[in-house]
Amino acid sequence: NLLLQRGGLDSAKTLLQEEITKKLDLKQICSTSHVFNIADLGCSIGSNTFFAVQNIIEAVVSKYKSQGLPSLEFHVFFNDHIENDFHTLFKSLTPYRNYFAAGVPGNFYSRLFPKATMHFVHSSYALHWLSMVPNEVQDKNSPSWNKGRIFYESKEVKNVYAAQFDIDIGSFLDARAMEIVCGGFMAIILPSIRAGADPFKCRATAVLHLLGSSLLDIANMGLLDEAEVDSFNRPMYFTSPAELEAVIRRNGCFEVERLEQWAHPTSQVSAEQFALTVRSTKEGIIRGHFGSEIIDDLFNLFTKKVIDSGLFPDSGYLLPSELFVLLKRIDDNIER
């Protein structure tokens, strides 16, 4: 996952450099300050956040040098949930960096910074995580009750996930509209599906189905209660470009400066290797919800299902796409 994300950041680097060079007006947004504030939202603990930040700084430095402007100092704010291991994150910071660093714990679906203080906000591989599992999914009286599944596999359930994504992105944009200076930029990278694609024919959806069915098998063995499986819905949503653009238009505070979508590079990993990767990324969450006793049995079942599914190395299922959106804060004259 980290390597795939690094590939996405590599692809976005050129886009960022082009757009910053052409469109970022440093005279406007830094007219009263020699400090350029950057925030990375959903930074986690890996090195990718430092890579993303450095890409932005390099582009801004190139911009002010090319225009003969005074040099800027950079202040970078690394944000994630309060449960994030900021200690591990900051242990990885090089002492030779060209910016000042601070941690900002908190939920990025609400305000994090004072009004009009951010010049560039970045978020990669974080906004597909919803703020919550939609209530209807766990309501036995709802037509969207997701019994026996951990992700959306029907139109009814997908619709309530889509509605929650719409609410969350709206809240995210409202918060950033308050925090980003007029003329400031925001770059977002997130996994997505292509326009017109069947969301139920996406490999990521298929893999989560296999994991959910493995959990049901464990429940049928009497090793856990099926109600525990029903309560393990994953709060993720894979948007399309049109869905995201619709929320941005309704918000009215940002212009879309660039929107690009590209496919993941084809993975050559075997089914067994992929199952190990899923275990490494999901085991902690599953252990926290169900306990440790089922882990080995669960992933033995899951590995067999992945092998039998034919998903790897090649299949008719769609690979996830990367969606890159660069937004510019505009003056909407609305007090939020």
mmCIF file of C-alpha atoms in Angstrom:
data_model
loop_
_atom_site.group_PDB
_atom_site.id
_atom_site.type_symbol
_atom_site.label_atom_id
_atom_site.label_comp_id
_atom_site.label_asym_id
_atom_site.label_seq_id
_atom_site.Cartn_x
_atom_site.Cartn_y
_atom_site.Cartn_z
ATOM 1 C CA ASN A 1 0.000 0.000 0.000
ATOM 2 C CA LEU A 2 2.800 2.416 0.873
ATOM 3 C CA LEU A 3 4.520 1.681 -2.449
ATOM 4 C CA LEU A 4 1.293 2.219 -4.383
ATOM 5 C CA GLN A 5 0.726 5.485 -2.547
ATOM 6 C CA ARG A 6 4.284 6.588 -3.266
ATOM 7 C CA GLY A 7 3.620 5.890 -6.943
ATOM 8 C CA GLY A 8 0.549 8.112 -6.784
ATOM 9 C CA LEU A 9 2.541 10.897 -5.140
ATOM 10 C CA ASP A 10 5.204 10.544 -7.842
ATOM 11 C CA SER A 11 2.549 10.966 -10.511
ATOM 12 C CA ALA A 12 1.067 13.976 -8.722
ATOM 13 C CA LYS A 13 4.475 15.653 -8.314
ATOM 14 C CA THR A 14 4.665 16.754 -11.946
ATOM 15 C CA LEU A 15 1.077 18.013 -11.863
ATOM 16 C CA LEU A 16 1.769 20.029 -8.718
ATOM 17 C CA GLN A 17 4.910 21.559 -10.171
ATOM 18 C CA GLU A 18 3.109 22.582 -13.349
ATOM 19 C CA GLU A 19 0.142 24.143 -11.564
ATOM 20 C CA ILE A 20 2.157 25.937 -8.881
ATOM 21 C CA THR A 21 4.499 27.334 -11.534
ATOM 22 C CA LYS A 22 1.617 28.619 -13.658
ATOM 23 C CA LYS A 23 -1.009 29.660 -11.140
ATOM 24 C CA LEU A 24 0.213 30.196 -7.572
ATOM 25 C CA ASP A 25 0.322 33.944 -6.891
ATOM 26 C CA LEU A 26 2.862 34.324 -4.077
ATOM 27 C CA LYS A 27 2.615 38.122 -4.122
ATOM 28 C CA GLN A 28 -1.106 37.852 -3.342
ATOM 29 C CA ILE A 29 -1.189 35.119 -0.726
ATOM 30 C CA CYS A 30 2.034 36.040 1.120
ATOM 31 C CA SER A 31 1.739 39.810 0.869
ATOM 32 C CA THR A 32 1.866 40.320 4.648
ATOM 33 C CA SER A 33 4.051 37.407 5.692
ATOM 34 C CA HIS A 34 7.306 35.675 4.798
ATOM 35 C CA VAL A 35 6.028 32.366 6.179
ATOM 36 C CA PHE A 36 4.323 29.873 3.876
ATOM 37 C CA ASN A 37 2.029 27.525 5.819
ATOM 38 C CA ILE A 38 1.416 23.982 4.556
ATOM 39 C CA ALA A 39 -0.836 21.325 6.097
ATOM 40 C CA ASP A 40 -0.836 17.614 5.314
ATOM 41 C CA LEU A 41 -4.148 16.158 6.462
ATOM 42 C CA GLY A 42 -4.305 12.453 7.282
ATOM 43 C CA CYS A 43 -0.518 12.193 7.453
ATOM 44 C CA SER A 44 -0.360 8.799 9.265
ATOM 45 C CA ILE A 45 3.168 7.769 10.380
ATOM 46 C CA GLY A 46 4.982 6.811 7.177
ATOM 47 C CA SER A 47 7.566 8.632 5.084
ATOM 48 C CA ASN A 48 5.078 9.446 2.297
ATOM 49 C CA THR A 49 3.876 12.531 4.153
ATOM 50 C CA PHE A 50 7.419 13.970 4.143
ATOM 51 C CA PHE A 51 7.760 13.149 0.448
ATOM 52 C CA ALA A 52 4.498 14.946 -0.372
ATOM 53 C CA VAL A 53 5.432 18.022 1.645
ATOM 54 C CA GLN A 54 8.863 18.237 0.043
ATOM 55 C CA ASN A 55 7.290 18.114 -3.428
ATOM 56 C CA ILE A 56 5.166 21.161 -2.553
ATOM 57 C CA ILE A 57 8.067 23.082 -1.005
ATOM 58 C CA GLU A 58 10.349 22.441 -3.980
ATOM 59 C CA ALA A 59 7.713 23.768 -6.370
ATOM 60 C CA VAL A 60 7.082 26.897 -4.266
ATOM 61 C CA VAL A 61 10.829 27.584 -3.929
ATOM 62 C CA SER A 62 11.234 27.264 -7.698
ATOM 63 C CA LYS A 63 8.329 29.669 -8.168
ATOM 64 C CA TYR A 64 9.663 32.480 -5.982
ATOM 65 C CA LYS A 65 13.199 32.116 -7.352
ATOM 66 C CA SER A 66 11.955 32.349 -10.930
ATOM 67 C CA GLN A 67 10.079 35.562 -10.077
ATOM 68 C CA GLY A 68 12.932 37.092 -8.104
ATOM 69 C CA LEU A 69 10.791 37.249 -4.963
ATOM 70 C CA PRO A 70 12.180 37.222 -1.396
ATOM 71 C CA SER A 71 12.710 33.762 0.054
ATOM 72 C CA LEU A 72 10.062 32.258 2.311
ATOM 73 C CA GLU A 73 10.219 30.204 5.465
ATOM 74 C CA PHE A 74 7.996 27.139 5.566
ATOM 75 C CA HIS A 75 5.862 25.902 8.447
ATOM 76 C CA VAL A 76 4.364 22.442 7.958
ATOM 77 C CA PHE A 77 1.495 21.093 10.042
ATOM 78 C CA PHE A 78 1.081 17.306 10.121
ATOM 79 C CA ASN A 79 -2.485 16.300 10.970
ATOM 80 C CA ASP A 80 -4.193 13.049 11.820
ATOM 81 C CA HIS A 81 -6.573 11.621 14.423
ATOM 82 C CA ILE A 82 -5.503 11.936 18.045
ATOM 83 C CA GLU A 83 -4.844 8.160 18.072
ATOM 84 C CA ASN A 84 -2.138 8.572 15.426
ATOM 85 C CA ASP A 85 1.388 7.724 16.570
ATOM 86 C CA PHE A 86 2.895 11.195 16.260
ATOM 87 C CA HIS A 87 5.911 10.056 18.284
ATOM 88 C CA THR A 88 6.885 7.584 15.547
ATOM 89 C CA LEU A 89 6.141 10.185 12.879
ATOM 90 C CA PHE A 90 8.400 12.845 14.334
ATOM 91 C CA LYS A 91 11.205 10.391 15.120
ATOM 92 C CA SER A 92 11.479 9.989 11.344
ATOM 93 C CA LEU A 93 11.867 13.717 10.672
ATOM 94 C CA THR A 94 15.304 14.581 9.316
ATOM 95 C CA PRO A 95 17.093 17.368 11.239
ATOM 96 C CA TYR A 96 18.206 18.798 7.876
ATOM 97 C CA ARG A 97 14.739 19.646 6.596
ATOM 98 C CA ASN A 98 14.020 23.090 5.171
ATOM 99 C CA TYR A 99 10.835 23.698 7.175
ATOM 100 C CA PHE A 100 9.535 24.002 10.719
ATOM 101 C CA ALA A 101 7.216 21.176 11.788
ATOM 102 C CA ALA A 102 4.245 20.832 14.115
ATOM 103 C CA GLY A 103 1.683 18.139 14.852
ATOM 104 C CA VAL A 104 -2.039 18.911 14.777
ATOM 105 C CA PRO A 105 -4.179 16.093 16.188
ATOM 106 C CA GLY A 106 -7.843 16.275 15.258
ATOM 107 C CA ASN A 107 -10.607 15.308 12.857
ATOM 108 C CA PHE A 108 -10.097 16.939 9.452
ATOM 109 C CA TYR A 109 -13.850 16.961 8.816
ATOM 110 C CA SER A 110 -13.941 19.932 11.195
ATOM 111 C CA ARG A 111 -11.821 23.072 11.746
ATOM 112 C CA LEU A 112 -8.145 22.590 12.590
ATOM 113 C CA PHE A 113 -6.545 26.015 12.016
ATOM 114 C CA PRO A 114 -7.308 29.730 12.516
ATOM 115 C CA LYS A 115 -9.138 31.575 9.769
ATOM 116 C CA ALA A 116 -7.184 32.350 6.575
ATOM 117 C CA THR A 117 -3.823 31.043 7.774
ATOM 118 C CA MET A 118 -3.071 28.157 5.387
ATOM 119 C CA HIS A 119 -1.452 28.735 2.003
ATOM 120 C CA PHE A 120 -1.406 25.138 0.781
ATOM 121 C CA VAL A 121 -3.336 22.133 2.087
ATOM 122 C CA HIS A 122 -2.570 18.595 0.966
ATOM 123 C CA SER A 123 -4.335 15.303 1.651
ATOM 124 C CA SER A 124 -3.526 11.955 0.065
ATOM 125 C CA TYR A 125 -5.185 8.572 0.550
ATOM 126 C CA ALA A 126 -7.273 9.781 3.479
ATOM 127 C CA LEU A 127 -10.550 11.260 2.224
ATOM 128 C CA HIS A 128 -11.974 7.908 1.115
ATOM 129 C CA TRP A 129 -12.292 7.163 4.864
ATOM 130 C CA LEU A 130 -15.697 8.277 6.062
ATOM 131 C CA SER A 131 -16.246 10.041 9.376
ATOM 132 C CA MET A 132 -18.582 7.216 10.396
ATOM 133 C CA VAL A 133 -20.394 4.130 9.162
ATOM 134 C CA PRO A 134 -23.826 5.267 7.932
ATOM 135 C CA ASN A 135 -26.447 4.583 10.604
ATOM 136 C CA GLU A 136 -28.807 2.835 8.181
ATOM 137 C CA VAL A 137 -26.216 0.136 7.496
ATOM 138 C CA GLN A 138 -26.482 -1.174 11.056
ATOM 139 C CA ASP A 139 -30.229 -0.611 11.526
ATOM 140 C CA LYS A 140 -32.112 -3.920 11.311
ATOM 141 C CA ASN A 141 -35.268 -2.049 10.316
ATOM 142 C CA SER A 142 -33.609 -0.231 7.427
ATOM 143 C CA PRO A 143 -33.712 -1.464 3.795
ATOM 144 C CA SER A 144 -29.980 -0.657 3.820
ATOM 145 C CA TRP A 145 -29.162 -3.008 6.706
ATOM 146 C CA ASN A 146 -25.892 -4.615 5.632
ATOM 147 C CA LYS A 147 -26.381 -7.971 7.333
ATOM 148 C CA GLY A 148 -23.520 -10.425 6.888
ATOM 149 C CA ARG A 149 -21.319 -7.981 4.981
ATOM 150 C CA ILE A 150 -18.579 -5.519 5.881
ATOM 151 C CA PHE A 151 -18.764 -3.218 2.822
ATOM 152 C CA TYR A 152 -21.333 -2.107 0.267
ATOM 153 C CA GLU A 153 -22.349 -4.885 -2.111
ATOM 154 C CA SER A 154 -25.828 -3.675 -3.067
ATOM 155 C CA LYS A 155 -27.198 -0.489 -4.595
ATOM 156 C CA GLU A 156 -29.194 0.364 -1.441
ATOM 157 C CA VAL A 157 -26.157 0.141 0.817
ATOM 158 C CA LYS A 158 -23.892 1.950 -1.651
ATOM 159 C CA ASN A 159 -26.371 4.837 -1.785
ATOM 160 C CA VAL A 160 -26.169 5.482 1.960
ATOM 161 C CA TYR A 161 -22.363 5.262 1.813
ATOM 162 C CA ALA A 162 -22.434 7.787 -1.040
ATOM 163 C CA ALA A 163 -24.686 10.085 0.999
ATOM 164 C CA GLN A 164 -22.285 9.941 3.949
ATOM 165 C CA PHE A 165 -19.341 10.701 1.637
ATOM 166 C CA ASP A 166 -21.255 13.710 0.293
ATOM 167 C CA ILE A 167 -21.842 15.011 3.839
ATOM 168 C CA ASP A 168 -18.241 14.424 4.887
ATOM 169 C CA ILE A 169 -16.645 16.081 1.865
ATOM 170 C CA GLY A 170 -19.007 19.020 2.277
ATOM 171 C CA SER A 171 -17.868 19.418 5.891
ATOM 172 C CA PHE A 172 -14.225 19.061 4.838
ATOM 173 C CA LEU A 173 -14.557 21.787 2.204
ATOM 174 C CA ASP A 174 -16.426 24.108 4.583
ATOM 175 C CA ALA A 175 -13.631 23.791 7.158
ATOM 176 C CA ARG A 176 -10.856 24.314 4.607
ATOM 177 C CA ALA A 177 -12.687 27.291 3.099
ATOM 178 C CA MET A 178 -12.335 29.034 6.459
ATOM 179 C CA GLU A 179 -8.668 28.124 6.882
ATOM 180 C CA ILE A 180 -7.138 28.658 3.421
ATOM 181 C CA VAL A 181 -6.265 32.176 2.295
ATOM 182 C CA CYS A 182 -7.940 33.528 -0.832
ATOM 183 C CA GLY A 183 -5.767 32.337 -3.716
ATOM 184 C CA GLY A 184 -4.365 29.425 -1.705
ATOM 185 C CA PHE A 185 -4.344 25.888 -3.070
ATOM 186 C CA MET A 186 -5.501 22.487 -1.913
ATOM 187 C CA ALA A 187 -4.367 19.192 -3.478
ATOM 188 C CA ILE A 188 -6.289 15.961 -2.894
ATOM 189 C CA ILE A 189 -5.345 12.436 -3.970
ATOM 190 C CA LEU A 190 -7.696 9.557 -3.256
ATOM 191 C CA PRO A 191 -8.605 6.120 -4.616
ATOM 192 C CA SER A 192 -11.620 6.264 -6.908
ATOM 193 C CA ILE A 193 -13.577 4.554 -9.650
ATOM 194 C CA ARG A 194 -13.797 5.697 -13.244
ATOM 195 C CA ALA A 195 -16.875 7.430 -14.624
ATOM 196 C CA GLY A 196 -19.497 4.888 -15.577
ATOM 197 C CA ALA A 197 -17.651 1.981 -13.981
ATOM 198 C CA ASP A 198 -19.552 -0.647 -11.992
ATOM 199 C CA PRO A 199 -18.496 -0.141 -8.338
ATOM 200 C CA PHE A 200 -19.276 -3.786 -7.644
ATOM 201 C CA LYS A 201 -16.726 -4.871 -10.250
ATOM 202 C CA CYS A 202 -13.851 -3.158 -8.481
ATOM 203 C CA ARG A 203 -11.074 -5.364 -7.125
ATOM 204 C CA ALA A 204 -11.054 -3.507 -3.792
ATOM 205 C CA THR A 205 -14.762 -4.264 -3.338
ATOM 206 C CA ALA A 206 -14.230 -7.902 -4.275
ATOM 207 C CA VAL A 207 -11.401 -8.288 -1.754
ATOM 208 C CA LEU A 208 -13.510 -6.832 1.054
ATOM 209 C CA HIS A 209 -16.293 -9.255 0.085
ATOM 210 C CA LEU A 210 -13.848 -12.169 0.471
ATOM 211 C CA LEU A 211 -12.737 -10.888 3.863
ATOM 212 C CA GLY A 212 -16.350 -10.501 4.990
ATOM 213 C CA SER A 213 -17.297 -13.984 3.815
ATOM 214 C CA SER A 214 -14.277 -15.367 5.677
ATOM 215 C CA LEU A 215 -15.520 -13.711 8.847
ATOM 216 C CA LEU A 216 -18.951 -15.271 8.283
ATOM 217 C CA ASP A 217 -17.322 -18.676 7.895
ATOM 218 C CA ILE A 218 -15.603 -18.148 11.256
ATOM 219 C CA ALA A 219 -18.996 -17.229 12.751
ATOM 220 C CA ASN A 220 -20.550 -20.392 11.280
ATOM 221 C CA MET A 221 -17.814 -22.383 13.009
ATOM 222 C CA GLY A 222 -19.062 -20.942 16.298
ATOM 223 C CA LEU A 223 -15.863 -18.981 16.929
ATOM 224 C CA LEU A 224 -17.640 -15.619 17.015
ATOM 225 C CA ASP A 225 -21.162 -14.197 16.924
ATOM 226 C CA GLU A 226 -22.548 -13.223 13.511
ATOM 227 C CA ALA A 227 -23.768 -9.959 15.053
ATOM 228 C CA GLU A 228 -20.109 -9.018 15.503
ATOM 229 C CA VAL A 229 -19.623 -9.380 11.760
ATOM 230 C CA ASP A 230 -22.706 -7.238 11.121
ATOM 231 C CA SER A 231 -21.151 -4.462 13.222
ATOM 232 C CA PHE A 232 -17.822 -4.506 11.351
ATOM 233 C CA ASN A 233 -18.742 -2.352 8.346
ATOM 234 C CA ARG A 234 -15.723 -0.569 6.863
ATOM 235 C CA PRO A 235 -16.206 3.232 6.694
ATOM 236 C CA MET A 236 -14.730 3.744 3.209
ATOM 237 C CA TYR A 237 -16.139 5.006 -0.066
ATOM 238 C CA PHE A 238 -14.615 5.036 -3.545
ATOM 239 C CA THR A 239 -15.921 8.118 -5.328
ATOM 240 C CA SER A 240 -16.109 8.998 -9.011
ATOM 241 C CA PRO A 241 -14.811 12.304 -10.426
ATOM 242 C CA ALA A 242 -18.362 13.484 -11.112
ATOM 243 C CA GLU A 243 -19.471 12.849 -7.521
ATOM 244 C CA LEU A 244 -16.528 14.777 -6.097
ATOM 245 C CA GLU A 245 -16.929 17.666 -8.532
ATOM 246 C CA ALA A 246 -20.620 17.947 -7.623
ATOM 247 C CA VAL A 247 -19.783 18.467 -3.928
ATOM 248 C CA ILE A 248 -17.123 21.048 -4.828
ATOM 249 C CA ARG A 249 -19.591 22.997 -6.979
ATOM 250 C CA ARG A 250 -22.197 23.041 -4.219
ATOM 251 C CA ASN A 251 -19.643 24.285 -1.725
ATOM 252 C CA GLY A 252 -18.827 27.236 -3.977
ATOM 253 C CA CYS A 253 -15.557 28.238 -2.300
ATOM 254 C CA PHE A 254 -13.091 26.524 -4.616
ATOM 255 C CA GLU A 255 -12.298 26.381 -8.308
ATOM 256 C CA VAL A 256 -11.076 23.111 -9.818
ATOM 257 C CA GLU A 257 -7.721 24.030 -11.344
ATOM 258 C CA ARG A 258 -6.764 20.496 -12.377
ATOM 259 C CA LEU A 259 -8.429 17.098 -12.257
ATOM 260 C CA GLU A 260 -6.627 13.966 -13.425
ATOM 261 C CA GLN A 261 -7.375 10.275 -13.000
ATOM 262 C CA TRP A 262 -5.081 7.371 -13.708
ATOM 263 C CA ALA A 263 -5.132 3.628 -13.086
ATOM 264 C CA HIS A 264 -2.982 1.815 -10.573
ATOM 265 C CA PRO A 265 -0.081 0.062 -12.254
ATOM 266 C CA THR A 266 -0.942 -3.603 -12.789
ATOM 267 C CA SER A 267 0.125 -5.618 -9.779
ATOM 268 C CA GLN A 268 2.184 -8.746 -10.419
ATOM 269 C CA VAL A 269 1.927 -10.095 -6.887
ATOM 270 C CA SER A 270 0.629 -13.608 -6.344
ATOM 271 C CA ALA A 271 -2.595 -14.325 -4.491
ATOM 272 C CA GLU A 272 -0.601 -15.532 -1.484
ATOM 273 C CA GLN A 273 1.505 -12.357 -1.430
ATOM 274 C CA PHE A 274 -1.570 -10.188 -1.679
ATOM 275 C CA ALA A 275 -3.296 -12.041 1.170
ATOM 276 C CA LEU A 276 -0.224 -11.410 3.344
ATOM 277 C CA THR A 277 -0.386 -7.716 2.476
ATOM 278 C CA VAL A 278 -4.052 -7.551 3.475
ATOM 279 C CA ARG A 279 -3.244 -9.298 6.737
ATOM 280 C CA SER A 280 -0.472 -6.824 7.525
ATOM 281 C CA THR A 281 -2.794 -3.845 6.972
ATOM 282 C CA LYS A 282 -6.041 -5.220 8.428
ATOM 283 C CA GLU A 283 -4.938 -7.488 11.261
ATOM 284 C CA GLY A 284 -4.738 -4.736 13.874
ATOM 285 C CA ILE A 285 -8.269 -3.485 13.144
ATOM 286 C CA ILE A 286 -9.686 -7.014 13.115
ATOM 287 C CA ARG A 287 -7.863 -7.964 16.303
ATOM 288 C CA GLY A 288 -9.247 -4.870 18.027
ATOM 289 C CA HIS A 289 -12.825 -5.731 17.023
ATOM 290 C CA PHE A 290 -12.905 -9.520 17.291
ATOM 291 C CA GLY A 291 -9.947 -10.440 19.520
ATOM 292 C CA SER A 292 -6.813 -12.437 18.747
ATOM 293 C CA GLU A 293 -8.171 -15.977 18.829
ATOM 294 C CA ILE A 294 -9.620 -16.024 15.300
ATOM 295 C CA ILE A 295 -6.766 -14.295 13.452
ATOM 296 C CA ASP A 296 -4.854 -17.305 12.099
ATOM 297 C CA ASP A 297 -7.995 -19.242 11.138
ATOM 298 C CA LEU A 298 -9.485 -16.152 9.510
ATOM 299 C CA PHE A 299 -6.516 -15.369 7.302
ATOM 300 C CA ASN A 300 -5.995 -19.011 6.368
ATOM 301 C CA LEU A 301 -9.577 -19.003 5.061
ATOM 302 C CA PHE A 302 -9.129 -15.614 3.414
ATOM 303 C CA THR A 303 -5.928 -16.703 1.640
ATOM 304 C CA LYS A 304 -7.682 -19.751 0.214
ATOM 305 C CA LYS A 305 -10.586 -17.615 -0.997
ATOM 306 C CA VAL A 306 -8.208 -15.135 -2.665
ATOM 307 C CA ILE A 307 -6.389 -17.986 -4.434
ATOM 308 C CA ASP A 308 -9.657 -19.583 -5.596
ATOM 309 C CA SER A 309 -11.155 -16.239 -6.691
ATOM 310 C CA GLY A 310 -8.848 -15.721 -9.657
ATOM 311 C CA LEU A 311 -8.405 -12.053 -8.695
ATOM 312 C CA PHE A 312 -4.626 -12.376 -8.868
ATOM 313 C CA PRO A 313 -2.542 -11.835 -10.799
ATOM 314 C CA ASP A 314 -5.131 -10.964 -13.493
ATOM 315 C CA SER A 315 -8.907 -10.839 -13.570
ATOM 316 C CA GLY A 316 -11.858 -9.062 -15.106
ATOM 317 C CA TYR A 317 -12.191 -6.851 -12.033
ATOM 318 C CA LEU A 318 -11.295 -3.178 -12.269
ATOM 319 C CA LEU A 319 -8.162 -1.939 -10.581
ATOM 320 C CA PRO A 320 -8.657 1.121 -8.379
ATOM 321 C CA SER A 321 -7.928 4.479 -9.994
ATOM 322 C CA GLU A 322 -6.105 7.440 -8.491
ATOM 323 C CA LEU A 323 -7.955 10.752 -8.549
ATOM 324 C CA PHE A 324 -5.936 13.980 -8.296
ATOM 325 C CA VAL A 325 -7.750 17.274 -7.769
ATOM 326 C CA LEU A 326 -6.136 20.674 -7.342
ATOM 327 C CA LEU A 327 -8.420 23.368 -5.919
ATOM 328 C CA LYS A 328 -7.953 27.103 -5.560
ATOM 329 C CA ARG A 329 -9.641 29.066 -2.796
ATOM 330 C CA ILE A 330 -11.772 31.801 -4.290
ATOM 331 C CA ASP A 331 -13.497 34.771 -2.687
ATOM 332 C CA ASP A 332 -17.097 33.703 -2.139
ATOM 333 C CA ASN A 333 -17.983 36.658 0.123
ATOM 334 C CA ILE A 334 -19.792 34.284 2.448
ATOM 335 C CA GLU A 335 -19.144 34.281 6.182
ATOM 336 C CA ARG A 336 -19.147 30.610 7.247
#
